[in-house]
Short mmCIF file of C-alpha atoms in Angstrom, two decimals:
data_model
loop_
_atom_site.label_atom_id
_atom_site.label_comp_id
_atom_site.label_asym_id
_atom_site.label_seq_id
_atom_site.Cartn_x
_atom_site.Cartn_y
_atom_site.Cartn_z
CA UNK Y 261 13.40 -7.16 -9.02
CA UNK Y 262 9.74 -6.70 -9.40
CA UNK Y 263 7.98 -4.14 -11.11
CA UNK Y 264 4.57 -2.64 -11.18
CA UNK Y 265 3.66 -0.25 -13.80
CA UNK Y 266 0.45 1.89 -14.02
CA UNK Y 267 0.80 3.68 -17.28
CA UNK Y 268 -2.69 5.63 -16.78
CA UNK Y 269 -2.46 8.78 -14.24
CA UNK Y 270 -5.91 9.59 -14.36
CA UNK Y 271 -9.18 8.39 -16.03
CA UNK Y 272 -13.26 9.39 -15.78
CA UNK Y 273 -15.75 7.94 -15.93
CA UNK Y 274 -19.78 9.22 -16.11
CA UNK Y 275 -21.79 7.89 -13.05
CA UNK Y 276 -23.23 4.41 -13.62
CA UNK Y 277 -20.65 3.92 -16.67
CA UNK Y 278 -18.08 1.01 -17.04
CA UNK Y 279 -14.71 1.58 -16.68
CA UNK Y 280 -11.36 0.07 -16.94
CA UNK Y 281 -7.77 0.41 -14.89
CA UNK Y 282 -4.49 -1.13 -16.53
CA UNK Y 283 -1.54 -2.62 -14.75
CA UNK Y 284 1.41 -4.49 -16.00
CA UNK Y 285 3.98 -5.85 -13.76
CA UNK Y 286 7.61 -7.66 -14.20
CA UNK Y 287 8.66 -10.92 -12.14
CA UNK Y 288 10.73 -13.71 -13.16
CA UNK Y 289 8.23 -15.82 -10.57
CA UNK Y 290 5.13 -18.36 -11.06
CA UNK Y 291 3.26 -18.21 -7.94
CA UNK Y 292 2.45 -14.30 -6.25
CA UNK Y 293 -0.43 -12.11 -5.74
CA UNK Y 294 -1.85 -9.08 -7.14
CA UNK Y 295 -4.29 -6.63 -5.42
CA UNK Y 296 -5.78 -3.45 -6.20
CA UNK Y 297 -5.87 -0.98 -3.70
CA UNK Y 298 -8.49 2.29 -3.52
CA UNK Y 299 -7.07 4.93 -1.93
CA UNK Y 300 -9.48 7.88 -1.22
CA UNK Y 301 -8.47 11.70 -0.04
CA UNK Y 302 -9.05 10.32 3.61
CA UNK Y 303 -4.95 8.56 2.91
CA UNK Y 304 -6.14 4.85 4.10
CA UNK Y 305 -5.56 2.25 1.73
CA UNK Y 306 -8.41 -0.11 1.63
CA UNK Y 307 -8.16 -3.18 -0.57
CA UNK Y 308 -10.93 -3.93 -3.54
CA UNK Y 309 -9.72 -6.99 -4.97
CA UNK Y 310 -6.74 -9.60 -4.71
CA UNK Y 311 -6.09 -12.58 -6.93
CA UNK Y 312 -3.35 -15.32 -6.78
CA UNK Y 313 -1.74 -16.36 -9.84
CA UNK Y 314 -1.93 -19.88 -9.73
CA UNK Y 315 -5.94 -19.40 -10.02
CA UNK Y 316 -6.89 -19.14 -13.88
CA UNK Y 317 -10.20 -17.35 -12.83
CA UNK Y 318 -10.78 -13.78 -12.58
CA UNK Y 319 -11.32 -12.48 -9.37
CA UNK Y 320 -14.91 -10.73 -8.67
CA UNK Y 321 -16.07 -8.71 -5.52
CA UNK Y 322 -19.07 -7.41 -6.47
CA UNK Y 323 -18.87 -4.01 -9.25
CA UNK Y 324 -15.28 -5.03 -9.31
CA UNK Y 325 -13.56 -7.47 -11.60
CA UNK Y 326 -10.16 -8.47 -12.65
CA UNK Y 327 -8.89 -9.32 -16.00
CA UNK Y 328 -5.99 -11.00 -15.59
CA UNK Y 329 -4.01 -12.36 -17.83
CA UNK Y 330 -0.77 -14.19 -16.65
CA UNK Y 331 1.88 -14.53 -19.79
CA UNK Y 332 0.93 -11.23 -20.61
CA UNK Y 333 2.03 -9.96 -17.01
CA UNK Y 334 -1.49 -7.98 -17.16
CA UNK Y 335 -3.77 -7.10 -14.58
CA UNK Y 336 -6.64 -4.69 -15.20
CA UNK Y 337 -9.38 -3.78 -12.65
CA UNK Y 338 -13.01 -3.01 -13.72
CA UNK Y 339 -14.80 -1.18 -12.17
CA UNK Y 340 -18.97 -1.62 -13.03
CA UNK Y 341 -21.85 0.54 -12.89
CA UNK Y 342 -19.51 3.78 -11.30
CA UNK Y 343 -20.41 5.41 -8.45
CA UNK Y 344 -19.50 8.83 -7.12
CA UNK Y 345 -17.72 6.94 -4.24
CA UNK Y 346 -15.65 5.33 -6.15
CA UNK Y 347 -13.74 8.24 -6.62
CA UNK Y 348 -10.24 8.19 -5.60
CA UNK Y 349 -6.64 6.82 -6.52
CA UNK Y 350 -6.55 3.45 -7.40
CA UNK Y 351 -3.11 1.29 -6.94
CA UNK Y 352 -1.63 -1.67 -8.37
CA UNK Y 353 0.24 -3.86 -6.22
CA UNK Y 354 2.67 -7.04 -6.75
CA UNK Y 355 3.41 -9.55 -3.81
CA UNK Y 356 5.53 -12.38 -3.18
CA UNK Y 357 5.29 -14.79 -0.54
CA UNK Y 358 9.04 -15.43 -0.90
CA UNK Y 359 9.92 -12.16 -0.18
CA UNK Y 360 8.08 -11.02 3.39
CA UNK Y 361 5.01 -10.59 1.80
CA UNK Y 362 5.54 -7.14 1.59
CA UNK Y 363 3.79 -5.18 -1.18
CA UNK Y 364 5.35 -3.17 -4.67
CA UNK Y 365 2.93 -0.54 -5.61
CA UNK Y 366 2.25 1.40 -8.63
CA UNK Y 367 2.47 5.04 -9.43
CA UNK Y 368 -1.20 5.10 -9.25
CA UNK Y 369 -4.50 6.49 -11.07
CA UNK Y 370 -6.50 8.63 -10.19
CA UNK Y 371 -10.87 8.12 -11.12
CA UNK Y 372 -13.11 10.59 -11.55
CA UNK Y 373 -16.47 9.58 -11.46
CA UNK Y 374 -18.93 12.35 -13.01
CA UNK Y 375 -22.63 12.73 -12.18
CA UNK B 52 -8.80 -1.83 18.57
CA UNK B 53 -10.93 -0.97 15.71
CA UNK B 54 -8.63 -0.43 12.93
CA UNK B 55 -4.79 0.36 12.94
CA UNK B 56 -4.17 3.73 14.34
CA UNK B 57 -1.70 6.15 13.65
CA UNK B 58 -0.48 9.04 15.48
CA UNK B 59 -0.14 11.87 14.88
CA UNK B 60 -2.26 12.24 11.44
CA UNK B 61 0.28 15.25 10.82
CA UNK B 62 3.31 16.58 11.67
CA UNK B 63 5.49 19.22 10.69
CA UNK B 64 9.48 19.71 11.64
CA UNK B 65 11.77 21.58 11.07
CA UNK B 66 15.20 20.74 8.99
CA UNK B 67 17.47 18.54 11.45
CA UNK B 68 15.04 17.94 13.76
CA UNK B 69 14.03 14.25 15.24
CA UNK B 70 10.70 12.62 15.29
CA UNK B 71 8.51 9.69 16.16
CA UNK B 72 5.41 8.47 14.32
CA UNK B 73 3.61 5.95 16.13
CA UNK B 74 1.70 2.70 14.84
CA UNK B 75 -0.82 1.13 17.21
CA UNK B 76 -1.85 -1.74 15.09
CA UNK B 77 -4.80 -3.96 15.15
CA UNK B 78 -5.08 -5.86 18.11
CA UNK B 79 -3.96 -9.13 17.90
CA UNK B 80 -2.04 -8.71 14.42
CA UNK B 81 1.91 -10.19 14.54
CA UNK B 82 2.92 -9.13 11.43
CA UNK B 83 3.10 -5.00 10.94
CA UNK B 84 4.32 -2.94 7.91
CA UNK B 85 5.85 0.72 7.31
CA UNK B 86 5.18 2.02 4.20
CA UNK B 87 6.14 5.85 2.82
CA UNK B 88 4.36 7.80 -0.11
CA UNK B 89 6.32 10.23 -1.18
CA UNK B 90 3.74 13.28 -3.73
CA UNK B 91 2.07 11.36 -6.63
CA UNK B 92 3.94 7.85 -6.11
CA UNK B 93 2.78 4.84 -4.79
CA UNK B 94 3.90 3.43 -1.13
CA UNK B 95 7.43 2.01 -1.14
CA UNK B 96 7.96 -0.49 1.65
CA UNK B 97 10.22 -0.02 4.25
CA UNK B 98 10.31 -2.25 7.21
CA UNK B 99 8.48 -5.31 7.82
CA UNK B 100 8.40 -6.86 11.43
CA UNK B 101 7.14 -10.34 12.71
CA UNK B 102 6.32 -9.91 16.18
CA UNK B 103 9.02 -8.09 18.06
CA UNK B 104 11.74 -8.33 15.55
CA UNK B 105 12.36 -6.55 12.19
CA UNK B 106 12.17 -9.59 9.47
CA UNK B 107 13.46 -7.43 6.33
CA UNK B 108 14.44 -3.71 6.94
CA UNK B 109 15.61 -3.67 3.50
CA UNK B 110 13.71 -0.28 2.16
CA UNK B 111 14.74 1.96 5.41
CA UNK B 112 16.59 4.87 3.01
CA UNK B 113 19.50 5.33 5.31
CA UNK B 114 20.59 4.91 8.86
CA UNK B 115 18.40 7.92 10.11
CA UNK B 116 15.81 6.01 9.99
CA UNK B 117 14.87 3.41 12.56
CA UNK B 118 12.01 1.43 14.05
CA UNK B 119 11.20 -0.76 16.96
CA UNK B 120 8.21 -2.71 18.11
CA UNK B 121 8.90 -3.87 21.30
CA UNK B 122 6.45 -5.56 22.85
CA UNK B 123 5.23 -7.02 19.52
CA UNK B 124 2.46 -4.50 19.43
CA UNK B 125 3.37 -0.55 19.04
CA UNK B 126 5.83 0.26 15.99
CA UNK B 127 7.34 3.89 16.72
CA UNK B 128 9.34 4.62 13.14
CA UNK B 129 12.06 7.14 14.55
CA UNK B 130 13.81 9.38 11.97
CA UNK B 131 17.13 11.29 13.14
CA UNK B 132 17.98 14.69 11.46
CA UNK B 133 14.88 15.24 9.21
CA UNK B 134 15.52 16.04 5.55
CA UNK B 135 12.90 17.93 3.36
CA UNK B 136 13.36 14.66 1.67
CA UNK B 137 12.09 12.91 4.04
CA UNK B 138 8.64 14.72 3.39
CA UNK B 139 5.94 12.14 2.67
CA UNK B 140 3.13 10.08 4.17
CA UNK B 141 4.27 7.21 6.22
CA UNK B 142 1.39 4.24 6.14
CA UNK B 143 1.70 1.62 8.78
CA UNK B 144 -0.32 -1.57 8.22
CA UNK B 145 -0.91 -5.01 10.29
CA UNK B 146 -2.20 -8.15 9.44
CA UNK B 147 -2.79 -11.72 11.48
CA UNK B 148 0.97 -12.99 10.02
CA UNK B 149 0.45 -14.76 7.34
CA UNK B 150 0.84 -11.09 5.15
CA UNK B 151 -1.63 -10.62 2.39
CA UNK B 152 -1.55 -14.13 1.32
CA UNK B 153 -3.62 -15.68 3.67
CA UNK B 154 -5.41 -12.49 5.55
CA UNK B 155 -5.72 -8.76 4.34
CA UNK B 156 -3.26 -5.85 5.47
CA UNK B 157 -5.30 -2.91 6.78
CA UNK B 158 -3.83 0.20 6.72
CA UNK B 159 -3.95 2.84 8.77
CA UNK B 160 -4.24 6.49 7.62
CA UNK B 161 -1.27 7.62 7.63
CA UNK B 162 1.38 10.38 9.16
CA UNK B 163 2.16 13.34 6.84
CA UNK B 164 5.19 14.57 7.96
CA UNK B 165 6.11 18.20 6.70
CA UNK B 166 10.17 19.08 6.70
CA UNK B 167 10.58 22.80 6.32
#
């Protein structure tokens, strides 16, 4: 079965600062999809970033990057110049399109982001 | 509409009890997702349907918990003889059927049911 581990609860950051969200996950597969999911006090899940495995780039939307890194089974999110709206939990989350395509999520950290 | 819609945003019940959280997803999505959060965890998946019919019900806890989408639009998740267990947020989400592979899943914001 698949895993998804998020071994950081919570992190800040200083406004305008660079930070950096780990993930490691567990899957005996070659082809699935990661995302990263922010999850603010409001409860909806809204996603940031996705990137399929079988693409050796890093995904990029905007402040947010990915660093993945496949035979590791490592999938960090970075998170650019912070700002105070970026505060909120931040998921992990593992996907197989042989399986429903439905979605194993992290425990979840939770950013600060200081003025 | 807008956005996927969930109703209500919170309930509270009492030990025993049933109730019915509602999904109104976004218009035009097939595929439609129930997900619970149980305090300081992640969602866990429980019930995936395409269209009408429930593709993989595999992460419904027990049998007091059911859903149904019946005209391929509406998901009511139905849970028979609350727990406190059973206390959580329940996230819905829809996408256009191809799951997150091909579109996004958007999420509504949830039901935060309260067993005391």
């Amino acid at each position: 079965a698949q895993t998804v581990t998020q071994s950081q609860p919570e992190m800040s950051v200083q406004e305008a600062e660079t930070v950096t969200l780990s993930c490691t996950y567990d899957t005996s597969e070659s082809n699935y999809y990661l995302f990263w999911y922010k999850q603010p006090p409001s409860r909806q899940m809204i996603l940031v970033i996705r990137q399929e495995a079988y693409k050796q780039q890093n995904a990029t939307e905007n402040r947010f990057s990915v660093n993945f890194q496949k035979a590791a089974k490592s999938f960090s999110l970075k998170i650019s110049d912070s700002q105070l709206g970026d505060t909120a939990m931040y998921f992990c989350a593992f996907m197989s399109p042989y399986n429903t395509d439905k979605l194993i999520f992290g425990t979840g950290t939770r950013l600060q982001v200081f003025p | 509409g807008a956005g996927v819609s969930q109703t209500p945003s919170n309930k509270v019940t009492e030990k025993g009890k049933y109730v019915e959280l509602r999904c109104d997803p976004i218009s035009g999505h097939t595929a439609l997702y129930w997900y619970r959060q149980s305090l300081g965890q992640g969602p866990e998946f429980l019930i995936y349907f395409q269209g009408t019919g429930a593709a993989d019900d595999s992460g419904l806890p027990n049998d007091r918990f059911f859903a149904v989408r019946p005209e391929g639009s509406v998901s009511t998740l139905k849970i028979q003889r609350t727990e406190r267990g059973d206390s959580a947020v329940y996230l819905c989400a829809s996408s256009l059927g191809q799951g997150a592979v091909d579109t996004e899943a958007f999420f509504g914001q949830g039901t935060r049911l309260t067993v005391v």
